[in-house]
PDB file of C-alpha atoms and ligand atoms in Angstrom:
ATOM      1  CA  UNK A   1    -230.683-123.767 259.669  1.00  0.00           C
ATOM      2  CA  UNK A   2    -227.602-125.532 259.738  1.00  0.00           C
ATOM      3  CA  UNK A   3    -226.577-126.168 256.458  1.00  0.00           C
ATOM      4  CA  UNK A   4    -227.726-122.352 255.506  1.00  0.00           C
ATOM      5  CA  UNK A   5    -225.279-121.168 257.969  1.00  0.00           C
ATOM      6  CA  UNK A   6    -222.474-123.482 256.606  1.00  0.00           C
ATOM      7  CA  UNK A   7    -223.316-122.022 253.123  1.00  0.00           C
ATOM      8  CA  UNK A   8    -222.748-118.730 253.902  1.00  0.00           C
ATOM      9  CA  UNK A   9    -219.276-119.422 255.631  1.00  0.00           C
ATOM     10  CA  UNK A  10    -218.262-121.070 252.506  1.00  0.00           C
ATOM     11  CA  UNK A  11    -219.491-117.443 250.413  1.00  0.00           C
ATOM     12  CA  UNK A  12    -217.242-115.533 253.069  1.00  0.00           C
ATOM     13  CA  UNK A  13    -214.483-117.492 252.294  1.00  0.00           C
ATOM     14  CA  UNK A  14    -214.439-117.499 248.859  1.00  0.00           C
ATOM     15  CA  UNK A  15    -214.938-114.291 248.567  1.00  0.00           C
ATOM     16  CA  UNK A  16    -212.140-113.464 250.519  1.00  0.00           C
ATOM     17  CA  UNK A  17    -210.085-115.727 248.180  1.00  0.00           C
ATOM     18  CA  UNK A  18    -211.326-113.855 245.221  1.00  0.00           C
ATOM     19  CA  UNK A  19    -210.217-110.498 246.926  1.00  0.00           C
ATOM     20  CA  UNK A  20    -206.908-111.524 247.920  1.00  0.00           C
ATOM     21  CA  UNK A  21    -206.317-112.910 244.198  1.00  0.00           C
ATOM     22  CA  UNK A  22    -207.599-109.446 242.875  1.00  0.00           C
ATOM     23  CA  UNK A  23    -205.667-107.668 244.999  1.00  0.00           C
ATOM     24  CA  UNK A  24    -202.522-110.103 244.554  1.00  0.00           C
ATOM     25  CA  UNK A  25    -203.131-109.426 240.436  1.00  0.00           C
ATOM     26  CA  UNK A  26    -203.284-106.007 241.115  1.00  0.00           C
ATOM     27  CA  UNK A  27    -199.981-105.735 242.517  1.00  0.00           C
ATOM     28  CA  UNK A  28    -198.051-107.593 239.918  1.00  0.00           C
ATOM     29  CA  UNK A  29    -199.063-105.446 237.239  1.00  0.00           C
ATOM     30  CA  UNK A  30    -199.006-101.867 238.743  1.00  0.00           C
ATOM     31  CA  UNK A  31    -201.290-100.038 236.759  1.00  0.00           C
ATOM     32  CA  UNK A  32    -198.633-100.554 233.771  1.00  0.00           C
ATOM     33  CA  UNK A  33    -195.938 -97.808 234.554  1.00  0.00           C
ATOM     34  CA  UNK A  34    -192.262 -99.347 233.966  1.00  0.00           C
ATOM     35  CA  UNK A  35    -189.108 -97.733 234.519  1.00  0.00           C
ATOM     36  CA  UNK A  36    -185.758 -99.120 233.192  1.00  0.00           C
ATOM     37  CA  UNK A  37    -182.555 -97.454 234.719  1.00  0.00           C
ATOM     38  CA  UNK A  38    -179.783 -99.052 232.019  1.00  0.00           C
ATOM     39  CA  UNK A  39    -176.995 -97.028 234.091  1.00  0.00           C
ATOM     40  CA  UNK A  40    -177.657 -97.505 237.891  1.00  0.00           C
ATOM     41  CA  UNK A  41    -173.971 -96.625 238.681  1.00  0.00           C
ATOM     42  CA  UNK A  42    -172.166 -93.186 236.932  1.00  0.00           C
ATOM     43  CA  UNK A  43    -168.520 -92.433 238.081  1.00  0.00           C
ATOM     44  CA  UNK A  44    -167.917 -88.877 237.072  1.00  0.00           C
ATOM     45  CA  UNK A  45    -164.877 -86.487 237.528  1.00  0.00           C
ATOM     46  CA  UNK A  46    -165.484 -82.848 238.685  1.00  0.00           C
ATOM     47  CA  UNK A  47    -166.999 -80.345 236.200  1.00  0.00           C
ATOM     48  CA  UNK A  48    -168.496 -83.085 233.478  1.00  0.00           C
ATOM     49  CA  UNK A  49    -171.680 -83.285 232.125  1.00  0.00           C
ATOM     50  CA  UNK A  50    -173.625 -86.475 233.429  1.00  0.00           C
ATOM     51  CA  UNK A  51    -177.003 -87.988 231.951  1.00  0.00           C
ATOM     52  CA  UNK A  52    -179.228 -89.983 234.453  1.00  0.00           C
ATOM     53  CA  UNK A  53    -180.713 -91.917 231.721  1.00  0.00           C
ATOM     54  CA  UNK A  54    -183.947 -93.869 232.376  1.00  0.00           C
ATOM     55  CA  UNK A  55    -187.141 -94.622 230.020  1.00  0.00           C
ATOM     56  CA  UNK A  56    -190.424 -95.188 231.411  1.00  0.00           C
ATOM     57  CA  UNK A  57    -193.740 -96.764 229.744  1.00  0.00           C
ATOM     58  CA  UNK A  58    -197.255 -96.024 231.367  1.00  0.00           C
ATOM     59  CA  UNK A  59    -201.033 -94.829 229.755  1.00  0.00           C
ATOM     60  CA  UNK A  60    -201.678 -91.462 229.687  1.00  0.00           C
ATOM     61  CA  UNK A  61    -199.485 -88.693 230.898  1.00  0.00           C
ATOM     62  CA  UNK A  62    -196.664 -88.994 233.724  1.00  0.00           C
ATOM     63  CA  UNK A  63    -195.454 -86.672 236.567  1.00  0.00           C
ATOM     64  CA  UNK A  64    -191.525 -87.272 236.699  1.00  0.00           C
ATOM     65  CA  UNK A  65    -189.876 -86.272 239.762  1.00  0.00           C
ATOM     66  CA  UNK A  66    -186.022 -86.254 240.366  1.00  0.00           C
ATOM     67  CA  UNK A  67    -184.492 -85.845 243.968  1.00  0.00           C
ATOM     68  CA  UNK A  68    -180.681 -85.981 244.765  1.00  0.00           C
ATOM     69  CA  UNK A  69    -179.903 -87.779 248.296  1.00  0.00           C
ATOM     70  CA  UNK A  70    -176.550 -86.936 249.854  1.00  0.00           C
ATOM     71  CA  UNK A  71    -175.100 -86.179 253.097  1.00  0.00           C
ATOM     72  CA  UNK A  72    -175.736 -83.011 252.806  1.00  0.00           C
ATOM     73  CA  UNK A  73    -179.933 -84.155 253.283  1.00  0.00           C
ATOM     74  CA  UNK A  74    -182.484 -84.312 250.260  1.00  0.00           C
ATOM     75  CA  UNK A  75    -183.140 -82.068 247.795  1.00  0.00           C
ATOM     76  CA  UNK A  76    -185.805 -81.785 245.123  1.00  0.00           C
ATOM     77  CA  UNK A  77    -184.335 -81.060 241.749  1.00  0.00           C
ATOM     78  CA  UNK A  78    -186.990 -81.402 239.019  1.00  0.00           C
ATOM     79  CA  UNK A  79    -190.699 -82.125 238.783  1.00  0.00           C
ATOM     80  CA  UNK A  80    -192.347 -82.266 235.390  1.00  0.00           C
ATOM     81  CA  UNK A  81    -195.582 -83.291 233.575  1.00  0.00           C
ATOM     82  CA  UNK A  82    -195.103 -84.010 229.821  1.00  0.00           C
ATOM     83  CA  UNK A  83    -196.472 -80.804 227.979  1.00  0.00           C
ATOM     84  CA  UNK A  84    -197.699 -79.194 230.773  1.00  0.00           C
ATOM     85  CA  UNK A  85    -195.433 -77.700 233.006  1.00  0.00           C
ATOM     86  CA  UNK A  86    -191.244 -78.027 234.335  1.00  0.00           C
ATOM     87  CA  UNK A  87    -190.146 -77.336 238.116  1.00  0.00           C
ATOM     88  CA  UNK A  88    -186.703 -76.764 238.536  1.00  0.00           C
ATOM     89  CA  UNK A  89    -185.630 -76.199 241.818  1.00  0.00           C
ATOM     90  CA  UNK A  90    -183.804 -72.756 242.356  1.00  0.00           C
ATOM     91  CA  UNK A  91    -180.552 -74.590 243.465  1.00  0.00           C
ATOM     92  CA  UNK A  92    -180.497 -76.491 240.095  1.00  0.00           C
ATOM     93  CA  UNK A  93    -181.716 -73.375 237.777  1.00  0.00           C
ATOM     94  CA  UNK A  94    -179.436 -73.782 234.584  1.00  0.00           C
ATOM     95  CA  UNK A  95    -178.270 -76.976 235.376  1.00  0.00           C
ATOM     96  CA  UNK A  96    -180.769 -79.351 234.892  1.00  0.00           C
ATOM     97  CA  UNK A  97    -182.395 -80.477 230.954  1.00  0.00           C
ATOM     98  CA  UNK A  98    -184.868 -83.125 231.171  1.00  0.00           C
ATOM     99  CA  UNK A  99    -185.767 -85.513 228.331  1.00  0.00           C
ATOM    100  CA  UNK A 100    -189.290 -86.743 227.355  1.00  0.00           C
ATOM    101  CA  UNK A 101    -188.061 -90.212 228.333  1.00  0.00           C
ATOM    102  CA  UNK A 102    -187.836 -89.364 232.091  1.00  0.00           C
ATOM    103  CA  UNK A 103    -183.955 -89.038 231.980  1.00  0.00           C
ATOM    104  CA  UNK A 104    -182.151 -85.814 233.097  1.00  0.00           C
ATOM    105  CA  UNK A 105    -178.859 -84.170 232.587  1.00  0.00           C
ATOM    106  CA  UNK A 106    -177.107 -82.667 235.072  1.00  0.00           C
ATOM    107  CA  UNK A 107    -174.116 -79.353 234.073  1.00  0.00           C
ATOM    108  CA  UNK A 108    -170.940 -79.131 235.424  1.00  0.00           C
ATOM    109  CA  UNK A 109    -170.991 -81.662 238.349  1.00  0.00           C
ATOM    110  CA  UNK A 110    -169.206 -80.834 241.574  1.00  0.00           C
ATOM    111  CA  UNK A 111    -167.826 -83.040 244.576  1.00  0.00           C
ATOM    112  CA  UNK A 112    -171.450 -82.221 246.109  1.00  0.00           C
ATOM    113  CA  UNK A 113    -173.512 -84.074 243.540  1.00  0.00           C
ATOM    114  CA  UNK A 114    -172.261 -87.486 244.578  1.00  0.00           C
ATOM    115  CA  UNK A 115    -175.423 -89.496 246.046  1.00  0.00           C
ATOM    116  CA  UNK A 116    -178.123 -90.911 245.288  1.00  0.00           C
ATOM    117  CA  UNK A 117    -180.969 -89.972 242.631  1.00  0.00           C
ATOM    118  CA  UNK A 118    -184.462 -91.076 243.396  1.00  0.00           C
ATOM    119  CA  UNK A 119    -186.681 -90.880 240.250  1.00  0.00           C
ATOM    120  CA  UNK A 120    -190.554 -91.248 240.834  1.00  0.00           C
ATOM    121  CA  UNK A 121    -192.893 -91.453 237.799  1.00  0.00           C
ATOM    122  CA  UNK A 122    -196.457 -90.802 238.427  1.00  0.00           C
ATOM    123  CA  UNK A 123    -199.021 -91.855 236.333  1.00  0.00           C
ATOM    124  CA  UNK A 124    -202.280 -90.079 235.727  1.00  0.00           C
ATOM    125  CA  UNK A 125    -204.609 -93.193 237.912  1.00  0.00           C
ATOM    126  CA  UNK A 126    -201.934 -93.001 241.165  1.00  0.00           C
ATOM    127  CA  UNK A 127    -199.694 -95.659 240.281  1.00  0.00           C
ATOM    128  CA  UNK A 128    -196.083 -94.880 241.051  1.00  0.00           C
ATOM    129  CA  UNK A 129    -192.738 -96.084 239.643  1.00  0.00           C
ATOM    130  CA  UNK A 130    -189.325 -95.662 240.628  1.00  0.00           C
ATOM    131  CA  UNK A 131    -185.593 -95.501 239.900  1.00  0.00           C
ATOM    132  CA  UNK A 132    -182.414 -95.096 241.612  1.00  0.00           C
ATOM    133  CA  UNK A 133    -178.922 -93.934 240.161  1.00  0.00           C
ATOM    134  CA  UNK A 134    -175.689 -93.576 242.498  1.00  0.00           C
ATOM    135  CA  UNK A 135    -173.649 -91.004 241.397  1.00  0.00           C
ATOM    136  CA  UNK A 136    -169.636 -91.018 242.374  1.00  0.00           C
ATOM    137  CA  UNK A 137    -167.721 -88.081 241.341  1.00  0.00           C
ATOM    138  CA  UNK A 138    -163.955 -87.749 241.732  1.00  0.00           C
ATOM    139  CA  UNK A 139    -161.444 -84.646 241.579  1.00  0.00           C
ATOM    140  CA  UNK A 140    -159.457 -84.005 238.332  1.00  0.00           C
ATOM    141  CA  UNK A 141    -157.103 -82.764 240.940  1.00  0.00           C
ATOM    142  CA  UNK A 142    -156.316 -86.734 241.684  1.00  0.00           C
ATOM    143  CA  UNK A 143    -155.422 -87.083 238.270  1.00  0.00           C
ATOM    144  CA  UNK A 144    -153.055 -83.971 238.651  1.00  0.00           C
ATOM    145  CA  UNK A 145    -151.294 -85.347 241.453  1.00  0.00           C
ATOM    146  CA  UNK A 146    -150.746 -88.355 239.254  1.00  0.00           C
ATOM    147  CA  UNK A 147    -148.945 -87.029 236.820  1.00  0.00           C
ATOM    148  CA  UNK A 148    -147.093 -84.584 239.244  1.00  0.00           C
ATOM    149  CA  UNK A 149    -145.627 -87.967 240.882  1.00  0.00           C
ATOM    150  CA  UNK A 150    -144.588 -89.477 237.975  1.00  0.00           C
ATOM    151  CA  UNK A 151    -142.598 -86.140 236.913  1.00  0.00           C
ATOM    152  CA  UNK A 152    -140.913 -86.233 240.154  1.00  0.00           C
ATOM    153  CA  UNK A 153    -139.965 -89.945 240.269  1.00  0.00           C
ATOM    154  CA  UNK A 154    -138.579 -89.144 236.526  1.00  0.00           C
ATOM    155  CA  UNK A 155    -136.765 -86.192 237.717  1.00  0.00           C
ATOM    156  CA  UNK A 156    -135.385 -88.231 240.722  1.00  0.00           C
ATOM    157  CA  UNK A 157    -133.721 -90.965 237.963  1.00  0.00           C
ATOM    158  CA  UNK A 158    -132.495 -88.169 235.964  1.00  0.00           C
ATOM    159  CA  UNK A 159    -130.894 -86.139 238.651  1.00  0.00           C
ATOM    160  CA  UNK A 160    -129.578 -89.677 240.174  1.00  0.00           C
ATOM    161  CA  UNK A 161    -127.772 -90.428 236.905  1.00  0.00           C
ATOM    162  CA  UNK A 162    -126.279 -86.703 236.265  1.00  0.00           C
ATOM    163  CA  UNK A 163    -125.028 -86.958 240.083  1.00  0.00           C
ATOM    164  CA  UNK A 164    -123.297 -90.324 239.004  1.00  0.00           C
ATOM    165  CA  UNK A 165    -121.652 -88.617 235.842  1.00  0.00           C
ATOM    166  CA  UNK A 166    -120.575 -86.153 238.095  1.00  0.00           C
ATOM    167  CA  UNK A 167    -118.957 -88.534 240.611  1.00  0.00           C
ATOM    168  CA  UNK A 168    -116.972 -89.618 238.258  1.00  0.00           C
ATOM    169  CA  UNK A 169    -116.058 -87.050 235.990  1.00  0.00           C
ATOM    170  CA  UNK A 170    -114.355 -85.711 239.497  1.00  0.00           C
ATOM    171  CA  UNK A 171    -112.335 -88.944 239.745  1.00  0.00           C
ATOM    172  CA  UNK A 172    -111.370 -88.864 236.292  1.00  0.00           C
ATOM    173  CA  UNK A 173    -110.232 -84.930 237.202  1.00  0.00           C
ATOM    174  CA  UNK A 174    -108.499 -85.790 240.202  1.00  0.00           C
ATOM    175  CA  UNK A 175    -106.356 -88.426 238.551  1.00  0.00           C
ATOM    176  CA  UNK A 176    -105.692 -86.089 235.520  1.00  0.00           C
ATOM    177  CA  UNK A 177    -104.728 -83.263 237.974  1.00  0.00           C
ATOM    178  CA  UNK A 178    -102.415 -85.755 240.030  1.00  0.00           C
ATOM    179  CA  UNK A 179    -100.513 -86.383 236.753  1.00  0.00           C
ATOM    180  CA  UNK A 180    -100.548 -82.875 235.542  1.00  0.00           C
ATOM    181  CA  UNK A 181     -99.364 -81.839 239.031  1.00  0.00           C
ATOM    182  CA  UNK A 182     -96.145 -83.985 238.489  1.00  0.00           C
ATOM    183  CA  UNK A 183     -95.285 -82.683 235.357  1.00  0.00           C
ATOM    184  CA  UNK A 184     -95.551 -79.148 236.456  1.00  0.00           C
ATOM    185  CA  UNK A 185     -93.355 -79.796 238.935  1.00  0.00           C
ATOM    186  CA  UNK A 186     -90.447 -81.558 236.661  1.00  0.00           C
ATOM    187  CA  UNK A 187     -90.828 -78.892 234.407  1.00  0.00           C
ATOM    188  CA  UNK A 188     -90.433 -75.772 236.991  1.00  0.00           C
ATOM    189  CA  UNK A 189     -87.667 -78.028 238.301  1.00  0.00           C
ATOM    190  CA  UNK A 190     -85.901 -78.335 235.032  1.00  0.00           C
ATOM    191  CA  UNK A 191     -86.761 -74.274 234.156  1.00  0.00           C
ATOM    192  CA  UNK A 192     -85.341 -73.495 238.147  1.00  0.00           C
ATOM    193  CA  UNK A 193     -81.963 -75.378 236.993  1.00  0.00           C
ATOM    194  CA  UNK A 194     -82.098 -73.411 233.901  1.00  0.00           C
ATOM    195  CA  UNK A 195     -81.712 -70.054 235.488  1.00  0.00           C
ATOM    196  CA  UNK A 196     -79.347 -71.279 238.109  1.00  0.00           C
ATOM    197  CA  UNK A 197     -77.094 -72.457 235.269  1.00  0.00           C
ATOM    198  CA  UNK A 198     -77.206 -68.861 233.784  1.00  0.00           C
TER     199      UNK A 198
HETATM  200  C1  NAG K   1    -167.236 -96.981 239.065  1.00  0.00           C
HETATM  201  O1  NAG K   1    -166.109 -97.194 239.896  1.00  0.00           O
HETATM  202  C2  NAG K   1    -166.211 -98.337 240.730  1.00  0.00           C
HETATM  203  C3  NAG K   1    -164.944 -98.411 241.577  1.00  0.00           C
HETATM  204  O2  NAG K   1    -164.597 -97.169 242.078  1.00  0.00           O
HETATM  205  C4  NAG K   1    -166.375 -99.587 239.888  1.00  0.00           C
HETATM  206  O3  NAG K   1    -166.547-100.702 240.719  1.00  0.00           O
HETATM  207  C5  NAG K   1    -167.596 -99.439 238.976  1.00  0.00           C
HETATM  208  O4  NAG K   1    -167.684-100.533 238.119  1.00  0.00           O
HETATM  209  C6  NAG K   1    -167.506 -98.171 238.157  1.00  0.00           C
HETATM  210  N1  NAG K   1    -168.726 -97.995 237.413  1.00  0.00           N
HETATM  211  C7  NAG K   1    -168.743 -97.612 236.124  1.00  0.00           C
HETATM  212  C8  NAG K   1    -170.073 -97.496 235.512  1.00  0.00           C
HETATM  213  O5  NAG K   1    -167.723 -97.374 235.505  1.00  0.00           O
HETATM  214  C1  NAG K   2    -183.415 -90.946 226.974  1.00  0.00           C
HETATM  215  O1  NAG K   2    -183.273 -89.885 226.046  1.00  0.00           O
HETATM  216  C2  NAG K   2    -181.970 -89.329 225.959  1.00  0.00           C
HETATM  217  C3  NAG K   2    -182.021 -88.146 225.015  1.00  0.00           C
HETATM  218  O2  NAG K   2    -182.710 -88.422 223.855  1.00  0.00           O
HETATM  219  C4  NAG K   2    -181.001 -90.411 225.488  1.00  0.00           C
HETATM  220  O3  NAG K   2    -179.701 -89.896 225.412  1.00  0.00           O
HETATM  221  C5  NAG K   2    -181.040 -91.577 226.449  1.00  0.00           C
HETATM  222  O4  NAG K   2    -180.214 -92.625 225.991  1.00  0.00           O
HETATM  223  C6  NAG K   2    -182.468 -92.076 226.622  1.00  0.00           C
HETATM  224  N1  NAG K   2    -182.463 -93.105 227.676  1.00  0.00           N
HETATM  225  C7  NAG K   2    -182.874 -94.363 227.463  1.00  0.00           C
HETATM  226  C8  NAG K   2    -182.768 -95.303 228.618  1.00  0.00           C
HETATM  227  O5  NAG K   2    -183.315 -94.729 226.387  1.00  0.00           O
HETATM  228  C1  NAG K   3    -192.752 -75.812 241.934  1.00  0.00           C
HETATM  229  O1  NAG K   3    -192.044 -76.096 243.139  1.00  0.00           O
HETATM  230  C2  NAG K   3    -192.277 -75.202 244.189  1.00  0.00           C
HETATM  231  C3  NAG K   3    -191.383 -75.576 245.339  1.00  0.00           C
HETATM  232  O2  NAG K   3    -191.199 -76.953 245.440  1.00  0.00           O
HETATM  233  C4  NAG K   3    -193.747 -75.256 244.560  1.00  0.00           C
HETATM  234  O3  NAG K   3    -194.003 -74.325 245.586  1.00  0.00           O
HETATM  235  C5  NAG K   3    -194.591 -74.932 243.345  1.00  0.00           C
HETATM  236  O4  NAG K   3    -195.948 -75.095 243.646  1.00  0.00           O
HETATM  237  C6  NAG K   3    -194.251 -75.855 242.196  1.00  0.00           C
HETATM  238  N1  NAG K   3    -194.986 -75.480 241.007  1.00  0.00           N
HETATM  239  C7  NAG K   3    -195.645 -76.357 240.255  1.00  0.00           C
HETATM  240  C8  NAG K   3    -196.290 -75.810 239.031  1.00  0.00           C
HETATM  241  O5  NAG K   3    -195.712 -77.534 240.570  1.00  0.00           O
END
């Protein structure tokens, strides 16, 4: 009886090996869906055109889902199955194309579309993969402000170097009108004379 029983302990554990090294295989090689995200990072100004670009592999026909994660909370903005149906979400109606690769582009991007994309492909068996872009969008209105500052600094030189001139074309004046001012008065002196002699 013995050596029976330690024979079956043995088949216990090496089937539990087995299943561990199945399951172990199983999750190394995920059913065969890949994503690549080339461009996890996109810095965009106000009112551009961005494209979350990805490309996915699996067998069979994907579900590709797109969500935008902010501060504002989550919202869903796209679900599709290649040739069978697109979902946009209401809030993203006219603003959204997708692209048979998985990859989206998003119209005329706002100060509220900074955050995070979450992309989820779905294969037909179950098996999921997925993606994540961070989006950064700045104001043109920083650019503006820019170039505002660097008029003003230019206009500061310019009125800096007229107020110079101006210093000293008054000088110049005053010592002109000094001189002027003495030869008036010899003259007037010399016409006074003049008239007394007459
Ligand atoms: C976006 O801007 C940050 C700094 O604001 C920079 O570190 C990053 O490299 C930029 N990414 C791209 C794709 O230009
Ligand atoms: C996905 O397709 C779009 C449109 O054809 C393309 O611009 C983009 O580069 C593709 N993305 C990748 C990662 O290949
Ligand atoms: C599209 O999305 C809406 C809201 O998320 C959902 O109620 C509807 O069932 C979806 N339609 C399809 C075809 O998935």
């Amino acid at each position: 009886m013995r050596p029976l029983q330690g024979c079956r302990g043995r088949g216990v554990v090496v089937g539990t090996v087995t299943l561990c090294l199945a399951a172990g295989w199983a999750l190394q090689t995920p059913g065969g869906v890949s994503l690549v995200v080339p461009q996890p990072n996109i810095n965009a100004t106000v009112a551009q055109n961005i494209l979350l670009s990805v490309e996915y592999s699996c067998r069979g026909i994907a579900t590709i889902e797109w969500k935008h994660v902010s501060s504002w909370g989550t919202t869903s903005i796209v679900e599709w199955k290649i040739g069978n149906y697109v979902n946009i979400s209401t809030v993203y109606k006219d603003r959204v194309t997708t692209f048979e690769n998985g990859s989206i582009q998003l119209h005329n991007v706002g100060m509220r579309d900074a955050g995070y994309y979450f992309v989820t492909v779905t294969e037909e068996y179950g098996n999921n993969a997925y993606g994540t872009i961070i989006v950064n969008v700045y104001e043109i209105i920083y650019e503006d402000l820019h170039f505002v500052a660097v008029l003003f600094a230019f206009l500061a030189a310019v009125s800096a170097i007229l107020i110079c001139f101006m210093w000293l074309c008054n000088k110049s004046l005053h010592l002109f009108q000094k001189k002027t001012h003495k030869l008036t008065a010899s003259t007037t002196e010399e016409i006074e004379l003049e008239t007394i002699e007459c």
